[in-house]
mmCIF file of C-alpha atoms in Angstrom:
data_model
loop_
_atom_site.group_PDB
_atom_site.id
_atom_site.type_symbol
_atom_site.label_atom_id
_atom_site.label_comp_id
_atom_site.label_asym_id
_atom_site.label_seq_id
_atom_site.Cartn_x
_atom_site.Cartn_y
_atom_site.Cartn_z
ATOM 1 C CA PHE A 1 96.616 76.067 82.423
ATOM 2 C CA LYS A 2 96.763 79.573 80.918
ATOM 3 C CA ARG A 3 94.556 82.479 81.952
ATOM 4 C CA ASN A 4 94.261 86.176 82.682
ATOM 5 C CA GLU A 5 94.202 87.181 86.336
ATOM 6 C CA LEU A 6 92.488 90.468 87.217
ATOM 7 C CA LYS A 7 92.727 91.795 90.766
ATOM 8 C CA PHE A 8 90.454 94.086 92.781
ATOM 9 C CA LEU A 9 90.499 95.345 96.382
ATOM 10 C CA LEU A 10 87.036 95.510 97.965
ATOM 11 C CA ASP A 11 85.891 96.907 101.288
ATOM 12 C CA ASP A 12 83.327 95.091 103.436
ATOM 13 C CA GLU A 13 80.379 96.999 101.974
ATOM 14 C CA GLN A 14 81.382 96.305 98.366
ATOM 15 C CA PHE A 15 81.982 92.642 99.203
ATOM 16 C CA THR A 16 78.578 92.278 100.889
ATOM 17 C CA ASN A 17 76.767 93.923 97.971
ATOM 18 C CA LEU A 18 78.602 91.857 95.354
ATOM 19 C CA MET A 19 78.012 88.430 96.923
ATOM 20 C CA PRO A 20 74.319 88.037 95.909
ATOM 21 C CA VAL A 21 75.370 88.549 92.278
ATOM 22 C CA ILE A 22 78.208 86.029 92.639
ATOM 23 C CA HIS A 23 75.856 83.385 94.054
ATOM 24 C CA GLN A 24 73.436 83.950 91.186
ATOM 25 C CA TYR A 25 76.003 83.056 88.515
ATOM 26 C CA MET A 26 78.620 80.974 90.350
ATOM 27 C CA ASN A 27 78.964 78.000 92.702
ATOM 28 C CA PRO A 28 81.418 77.569 95.612
ATOM 29 C CA ASP A 29 84.319 75.297 94.727
ATOM 30 C CA ALA A 30 84.938 71.909 96.351
ATOM 31 C CA TYR A 31 87.192 73.345 99.075
ATOM 32 C CA CYS A 32 84.443 75.703 100.336
ATOM 33 C CA ILE A 33 82.607 73.071 102.347
ATOM 34 C CA ASP A 34 79.154 74.385 103.308
ATOM 35 C CA GLY A 35 80.203 77.735 101.849
ATOM 36 C CA ARG A 36 82.986 78.228 104.393
ATOM 37 C CA GLU A 37 86.415 79.744 103.727
ATOM 38 C CA TYR A 38 89.527 77.589 103.700
ATOM 39 C CA GLY A 39 93.154 78.335 104.491
ATOM 40 C CA ILE A 40 96.041 78.489 102.020
ATOM 41 C CA TYR A 41 99.613 78.489 103.325
ATOM 42 C CA ASN A 42 102.653 79.245 101.167
ATOM 43 C CA ILE A 43 106.411 79.561 101.329
ATOM 44 C CA TYR A 44 107.864 81.621 98.474
ATOM 45 C CA TYR A 45 111.422 80.795 97.500
ATOM 46 C CA ASP A 46 113.900 83.298 96.095
ATOM 47 C CA THR A 47 117.602 83.884 95.603
ATOM 48 C CA ALA A 48 119.770 85.336 98.359
ATOM 49 C CA ASP A 49 119.460 88.801 96.769
ATOM 50 C CA ASN A 50 115.681 88.484 96.135
ATOM 51 C CA TYR A 51 116.210 88.453 92.377
ATOM 52 C CA LEU A 52 112.871 86.856 91.489
ATOM 53 C CA ILE A 53 110.654 89.316 93.370
ATOM 54 C CA ARG A 54 112.781 92.348 92.461
ATOM 55 C CA THR A 55 112.479 91.391 88.803
ATOM 56 C CA SER A 56 108.743 90.791 89.159
ATOM 57 C CA LEU A 57 108.178 94.240 90.677
ATOM 58 C CA GLU A 58 109.743 95.848 87.610
ATOM 59 C CA LYS A 59 106.763 94.440 85.643
ATOM 60 C CA PRO A 60 108.732 92.783 82.824
ATOM 61 C CA TYR A 61 107.105 91.046 79.864
ATOM 62 C CA TYR A 62 108.148 87.684 81.352
ATOM 63 C CA LYS A 63 108.474 86.783 85.023
ATOM 64 C CA GLU A 64 108.357 83.649 87.130
ATOM 65 C CA LYS A 65 108.223 82.573 90.753
ATOM 66 C CA ILE A 66 108.257 79.368 92.757
ATOM 67 C CA ARG A 67 106.272 78.552 95.882
ATOM 68 C CA LEU A 68 105.418 75.644 98.145
ATOM 69 C CA ARG A 69 101.714 75.435 99.042
ATOM 70 C CA SER A 70 99.757 73.541 101.683
ATOM 71 C CA TYR A 71 96.103 73.444 102.665
ATOM 72 C CA TYR A 72 97.013 72.406 106.218
ATOM 73 C CA SER A 73 98.523 74.459 109.043
ATOM 74 C CA PRO A 74 100.751 73.422 110.562
ATOM 75 C CA ALA A 75 101.673 70.807 107.956
ATOM 76 C CA LYS A 76 103.182 67.475 108.992
ATOM 77 C CA PRO A 77 106.149 65.890 107.148
ATOM 78 C CA ASP A 78 103.890 63.339 105.404
ATOM 79 C CA ASP A 79 101.127 65.818 104.472
ATOM 80 C CA LYS A 80 100.535 66.421 100.765
ATOM 81 C CA VAL A 81 101.815 69.784 99.498
ATOM 82 C CA PHE A 82 102.164 71.354 96.061
ATOM 83 C CA LEU A 83 105.346 72.771 94.567
ATOM 84 C CA GLU A 84 104.327 75.340 91.974
ATOM 85 C CA ILE A 85 105.966 77.352 89.214
ATOM 86 C CA LYS A 86 103.956 80.397 88.231
ATOM 87 C CA LYS A 87 104.857 82.339 85.098
ATOM 88 C CA LYS A 88 103.426 85.481 83.553
ATOM 89 C CA ILE A 89 104.068 86.172 79.888
ATOM 90 C CA GLY A 90 102.593 89.328 78.412
ATOM 91 C CA GLY A 91 99.774 89.362 80.950
ATOM 92 C CA ILE A 92 98.895 85.663 80.524
ATOM 93 C CA VAL A 93 99.440 83.544 83.634
ATOM 94 C CA THR A 94 100.457 79.887 83.552
ATOM 95 C CA LYS A 95 100.749 77.703 86.620
ATOM 96 C CA ARG A 96 102.206 74.211 86.844
ATOM 97 C CA ARG A 97 102.437 72.199 90.020
ATOM 98 C CA ALA A 98 103.568 68.838 91.317
ATOM 99 C CA SER A 99 102.264 67.135 94.448
ATOM 100 C CA MET A 100 104.496 65.456 97.023
ATOM 101 C CA THR A 101 104.869 65.253 100.786
ATOM 102 C CA LEU A 102 106.221 68.206 102.739
ATOM 103 C CA GLU A 103 109.333 66.210 103.598
ATOM 104 C CA GLU A 104 109.941 65.345 99.925
ATOM 105 C CA ALA A 105 109.411 68.964 98.871
ATOM 106 C CA GLU A 106 111.831 70.398 101.434
ATOM 107 C CA ASN A 107 114.458 67.760 100.580
ATOM 108 C CA PHE A 108 114.028 68.581 96.887
ATOM 109 C CA LEU A 109 114.287 72.345 97.359
ATOM 110 C CA MET A 110 117.100 72.467 99.882
ATOM 111 C CA LEU A 111 119.069 69.254 99.314
ATOM 112 C CA GLY A 112 118.442 68.583 95.626
ATOM 113 C CA LYS A 113 116.905 65.179 96.384
ATOM 114 C CA ILE A 114 114.537 64.505 93.464
ATOM 115 C CA PRO A 115 111.101 63.117 94.473
ATOM 116 C CA PRO A 116 110.194 59.571 93.383
ATOM 117 C CA LYS A 117 108.940 59.138 89.820
ATOM 118 C CA SER A 118 105.184 59.142 89.378
ATOM 119 C CA SER A 119 102.934 57.069 87.147
ATOM 120 C CA LYS A 120 101.462 60.368 85.925
ATOM 121 C CA PHE A 121 103.197 61.908 82.903
ATOM 122 C CA ILE A 122 102.255 65.499 83.826
ATOM 123 C CA GLN A 123 103.672 65.110 87.341
ATOM 124 C CA ASN A 124 107.023 63.927 85.952
ATOM 125 C CA GLN A 125 107.029 66.706 83.360
ATOM 126 C CA VAL A 126 106.515 69.359 86.046
ATOM 127 C CA ILE A 127 109.263 67.800 88.173
ATOM 128 C CA ASP A 128 111.610 68.158 85.189
ATOM 129 C CA GLU A 129 110.618 71.838 84.880
ATOM 130 C CA LEU A 130 111.284 72.318 88.580
ATOM 131 C CA ILE A 131 114.720 70.710 88.243
ATOM 132 C CA THR A 132 115.558 73.149 85.439
ATOM 133 C CA PHE A 133 114.304 76.073 87.536
ATOM 134 C CA LEU A 134 116.338 75.026 90.576
ATOM 135 C CA ASN A 135 119.439 74.547 88.439
ATOM 136 C CA THR A 136 118.967 78.093 87.120
ATOM 137 C CA TYR A 137 118.256 79.801 90.447
ATOM 138 C CA HIS A 138 119.798 78.890 93.787
ATOM 139 C CA VAL A 139 116.766 79.575 95.953
ATOM 140 C CA TYR A 140 116.042 79.642 99.662
ATOM 141 C CA PRO A 141 112.864 80.097 101.730
ATOM 142 C CA ALA A 142 112.157 83.830 101.495
ATOM 143 C CA GLN A 143 108.629 84.645 102.620
ATOM 144 C CA TYR A 144 105.645 83.007 104.284
ATOM 145 C CA ILE A 145 102.177 84.055 103.087
ATOM 146 C CA SER A 146 98.835 82.669 104.228
ATOM 147 C CA TYR A 147 95.237 83.762 103.788
ATOM 148 C CA GLN A 148 91.627 82.698 104.123
ATOM 149 C CA ARG A 149 89.962 82.085 100.749
ATOM 150 C CA SER A 150 86.458 81.793 99.348
ATOM 151 C CA ALA A 151 86.452 80.435 95.793
ATOM 152 C CA PHE A 152 83.789 80.097 93.112
ATOM 153 C CA PHE A 153 83.452 78.742 89.568
ATOM 154 C CA GLY A 154 80.961 79.684 86.870
ATOM 155 C CA LYS A 155 77.716 77.742 86.619
ATOM 156 C CA ASP A 156 77.916 77.913 82.825
ATOM 157 C CA ASP A 157 81.714 77.973 82.514
ATOM 158 C CA LYS A 158 83.745 75.776 84.860
ATOM 159 C CA ASP A 159 86.994 77.419 83.699
ATOM 160 C CA PHE A 160 85.844 80.816 84.991
ATOM 161 C CA ARG A 161 87.036 81.166 88.592
ATOM 162 C CA LEU A 162 86.799 83.918 91.148
ATOM 163 C CA THR A 163 88.434 84.050 94.582
ATOM 164 C CA PHE A 164 88.259 86.300 97.627
ATOM 165 C CA ASP A 165 91.224 86.393 100.010
ATOM 166 C CA ARG A 166 91.369 88.061 103.410
ATOM 167 C CA LYS A 167 93.574 87.967 106.508
ATOM 168 C CA ILE A 168 96.605 87.943 104.200
ATOM 169 C CA THR A 169 99.436 87.216 106.632
ATOM 170 C CA THR A 170 103.152 87.427 105.914
ATOM 171 C CA ARG A 171 106.483 86.994 107.651
ATOM 172 C CA ARG A 172 110.136 86.584 106.690
ATOM 173 C CA TYR A 173 111.160 84.379 109.615
ATOM 174 C CA ASP A 174 110.198 80.858 110.769
ATOM 175 C CA LEU A 175 109.961 79.931 107.093
ATOM 176 C CA SER A 176 108.430 76.483 107.200
ATOM 177 C CA LEU A 177 104.945 75.153 106.529
ATOM 178 C CA SER A 178 105.345 73.092 109.690
ATOM 179 C CA GLU A 179 104.902 76.343 111.638
ATOM 180 C CA GLU A 180 101.544 77.923 112.535
ATOM 181 C CA SER A 181 100.091 80.867 110.590
ATOM 182 C CA TYR A 182 101.195 84.162 112.164
ATOM 183 C CA GLY A 183 102.837 87.420 111.133
ATOM 184 C CA SER A 184 101.789 90.869 109.918
ATOM 185 C CA GLN A 185 98.750 91.709 107.786
ATOM 186 C CA ILE A 186 99.271 93.268 104.341
ATOM 187 C CA ILE A 187 95.728 94.500 103.715
ATOM 188 C CA LYS A 188 93.277 96.227 106.063
ATOM 189 C CA PRO A 189 90.939 94.102 108.237
ATOM 190 C CA ASP A 190 87.914 95.279 106.224
ATOM 191 C CA GLN A 191 89.474 94.539 102.820
ATOM 192 C CA HIS A 192 89.066 91.548 100.503
ATOM 193 C CA LEU A 193 91.390 90.799 97.581
ATOM 194 C CA MET A 194 89.292 89.535 94.679
ATOM 195 C CA GLU A 195 90.970 87.721 91.794
ATOM 196 C CA VAL A 196 89.093 87.066 88.566
ATOM 197 C CA LYS A 197 90.679 84.156 86.688
ATOM 198 C CA ILE A 198 89.465 83.949 83.103
ATOM 199 C CA ILE A 199 90.581 82.569 79.765
ATOM 200 C CA GLY A 200 88.642 85.043 77.613
ATOM 201 C CA ALA A 201 86.648 88.199 78.293
ATOM 202 C CA MET A 202 85.027 89.024 81.624
ATOM 203 C CA PRO A 203 81.307 88.090 81.718
ATOM 204 C CA LEU A 204 79.021 91.073 81.166
ATOM 205 C CA TRP A 205 77.086 90.435 84.383
ATOM 206 C CA LEU A 206 80.290 90.761 86.416
ATOM 207 C CA ALA A 207 81.517 93.823 84.509
ATOM 208 C CA HIS A 208 78.178 95.560 85.159
ATOM 209 C CA ALA A 209 78.209 94.636 88.860
ATOM 210 C CA LEU A 210 81.758 95.923 89.342
ATOM 211 C CA SER A 211 80.896 99.177 87.583
ATOM 212 C CA GLU A 212 77.777 99.740 89.695
ATOM 213 C CA LEU A 213 79.667 99.104 92.937
ATOM 214 C CA LYS A 214 82.657 101.234 91.844
ATOM 215 C CA ILE A 215 85.054 98.311 92.141
ATOM 216 C CA TYR A 216 88.128 98.989 90.033
ATOM 217 C CA LYS A 217 91.019 96.839 88.853
ATOM 218 C CA THR A 218 94.294 97.215 90.685
ATOM 219 C CA SER A 219 97.815 95.832 90.533
ATOM 220 C CA PHE A 220 98.502 93.654 93.554
ATOM 221 C CA SER A 221 100.998 90.921 94.376
ATOM 222 C CA LYS A 222 100.889 89.263 97.796
ATOM 223 C CA TYR A 223 104.577 88.394 97.652
ATOM 224 C CA GLY A 224 105.381 91.802 96.180
ATOM 225 C CA ARG A 225 103.437 93.716 98.838
ATOM 226 C CA GLY A 226 105.000 91.687 101.629
ATOM 227 C CA PHE A 227 108.483 92.291 100.231
ATOM 228 C CA LYS A 228 107.846 96.031 99.855
ATOM 229 C CA ASP A 229 106.568 96.312 103.425
ATOM 230 C CA TYR A 230 109.628 94.430 104.661
ATOM 231 C CA THR A 231 111.953 96.650 102.624
ATOM 232 C CA ILE A 232 110.384 99.868 103.927
ATOM 233 C CA SER A 233 110.557 98.612 107.527
ATOM 234 C CA LYS A 234 114.180 97.540 107.170
ATOM 235 C CA MET A 235 115.164 100.901 105.677
ATOM 236 C CA ALA A 236 113.384 102.801 108.443
ATOM 237 C CA ASP A 237 115.236 100.724 111.042
ATOM 238 C CA ASN A 238 118.491 101.833 109.400
ATOM 239 C CA GLY A 239 117.595 105.520 109.489
ATOM 240 C CA LEU A 240 116.553 105.825 105.855
ATOM 241 C CA TYR A 241 113.762 107.896 104.364
ATOM 242 C CA VAL A 242 111.818 106.013 101.691
ATOM 243 C CA ASN A 243 110.466 107.765 98.596
ATOM 244 C CA THR A 244 107.439 105.574 97.851
ATOM 245 C CA ARG A 245 106.756 107.239 94.492
ATOM 246 C CA SER A 246 110.050 106.325 92.896
ATOM 247 C CA SER A 247 112.642 103.591 92.933
ATOM 248 C CA SER A 248 114.885 105.352 95.434
ATOM 249 C CA PHE A 249 115.492 105.766 99.125
ATOM 250 C CA VAL A 250 117.299 108.605 100.902
ATOM 251 C CA TYR A 251 119.672 108.563 103.829
ATOM 252 C CA ASN A 252 118.660 111.095 106.473
ATOM 253 C CA SER A 253 121.850 112.983 105.698
ATOM 254 C CA ASN A 254 125.411 112.574 104.538
ATOM 255 C CA PRO A 255 127.563 112.450 107.685
ATOM 256 C CA ILE A 256 130.167 114.643 105.983
ATOM 257 C CA ASN A 257 128.189 117.519 104.424
ATOM 258 C CA GLY A 258 124.680 117.018 105.856
ATOM 259 C CA ARG A 259 123.070 116.667 102.408
ATOM 260 C CA PRO A 260 120.563 113.909 101.535
ATOM 261 C CA VAL A 261 122.042 110.847 99.893
ATOM 262 C CA VAL A 262 119.930 109.060 97.271
ATOM 263 C CA ALA A 263 120.360 105.428 96.263
ATOM 264 C CA ASP A 264 118.419 103.194 93.897
ATOM 265 C CA ILE A 265 116.505 100.162 95.207
ATOM 266 C CA GLY A 266 115.444 98.925 91.777
ATOM 267 C CA PHE A 267 111.663 99.266 92.018
ATOM 268 C CA ALA A 268 108.980 101.751 92.978
ATOM 269 C CA LEU A 269 107.452 101.237 96.415
ATOM 270 C CA LYS A 270 103.898 102.096 95.372
#
């Protein structure tokens, strides 16, 4: 599918005030049983030098990423998971995914063992795309990200989706979906990441509600934020000062002349 994805960070008060409007125009999706949240658990894969996320953070016209997703935690070897390629071209997001067991997915990603052919044409087509991707990039497990999600779809437009994510948890160790969900949080406890997923224009009722509640669009990537936080922490551990407003970091001082030393990290840590 192709769509625009607009992102907003809400506090608890904004979230509480927005929900009556959401329920008026939207229904919970099938995963929100009895209106409850559900968990999403991901492993993002990247090259050894983090090429995919570093490129993404530069906000190019075209970017792509690959992730392995489960709706179970911890996942068992025979549990169904989804291997996804997500691309963004000029602001339009496309996502393609193939289903397989966790064991098949890990063997495919790390050993090059292609999953069995499916009777579904789309599944086989996505597998072919994944093969091309993996032949282009030599990727490894890079980052774990999980969160609790509430999701809704429009009563009058099933293609209009809206999600709220909280407890966004990340780590760069124990990188397997067979592990429990644990790590550091990348948004505040009282924050909710809202994503509006639309093909055309935003509905007027939602635009008016966001304006009244002073909810404004932001740029936010879960993988990107987790990588930035990791980068800042790693630099601090090595005695570096990070300039978060530019794409540079500074050594505390040059050991020879005592002057600051500036180096480029390739993206702004905003």
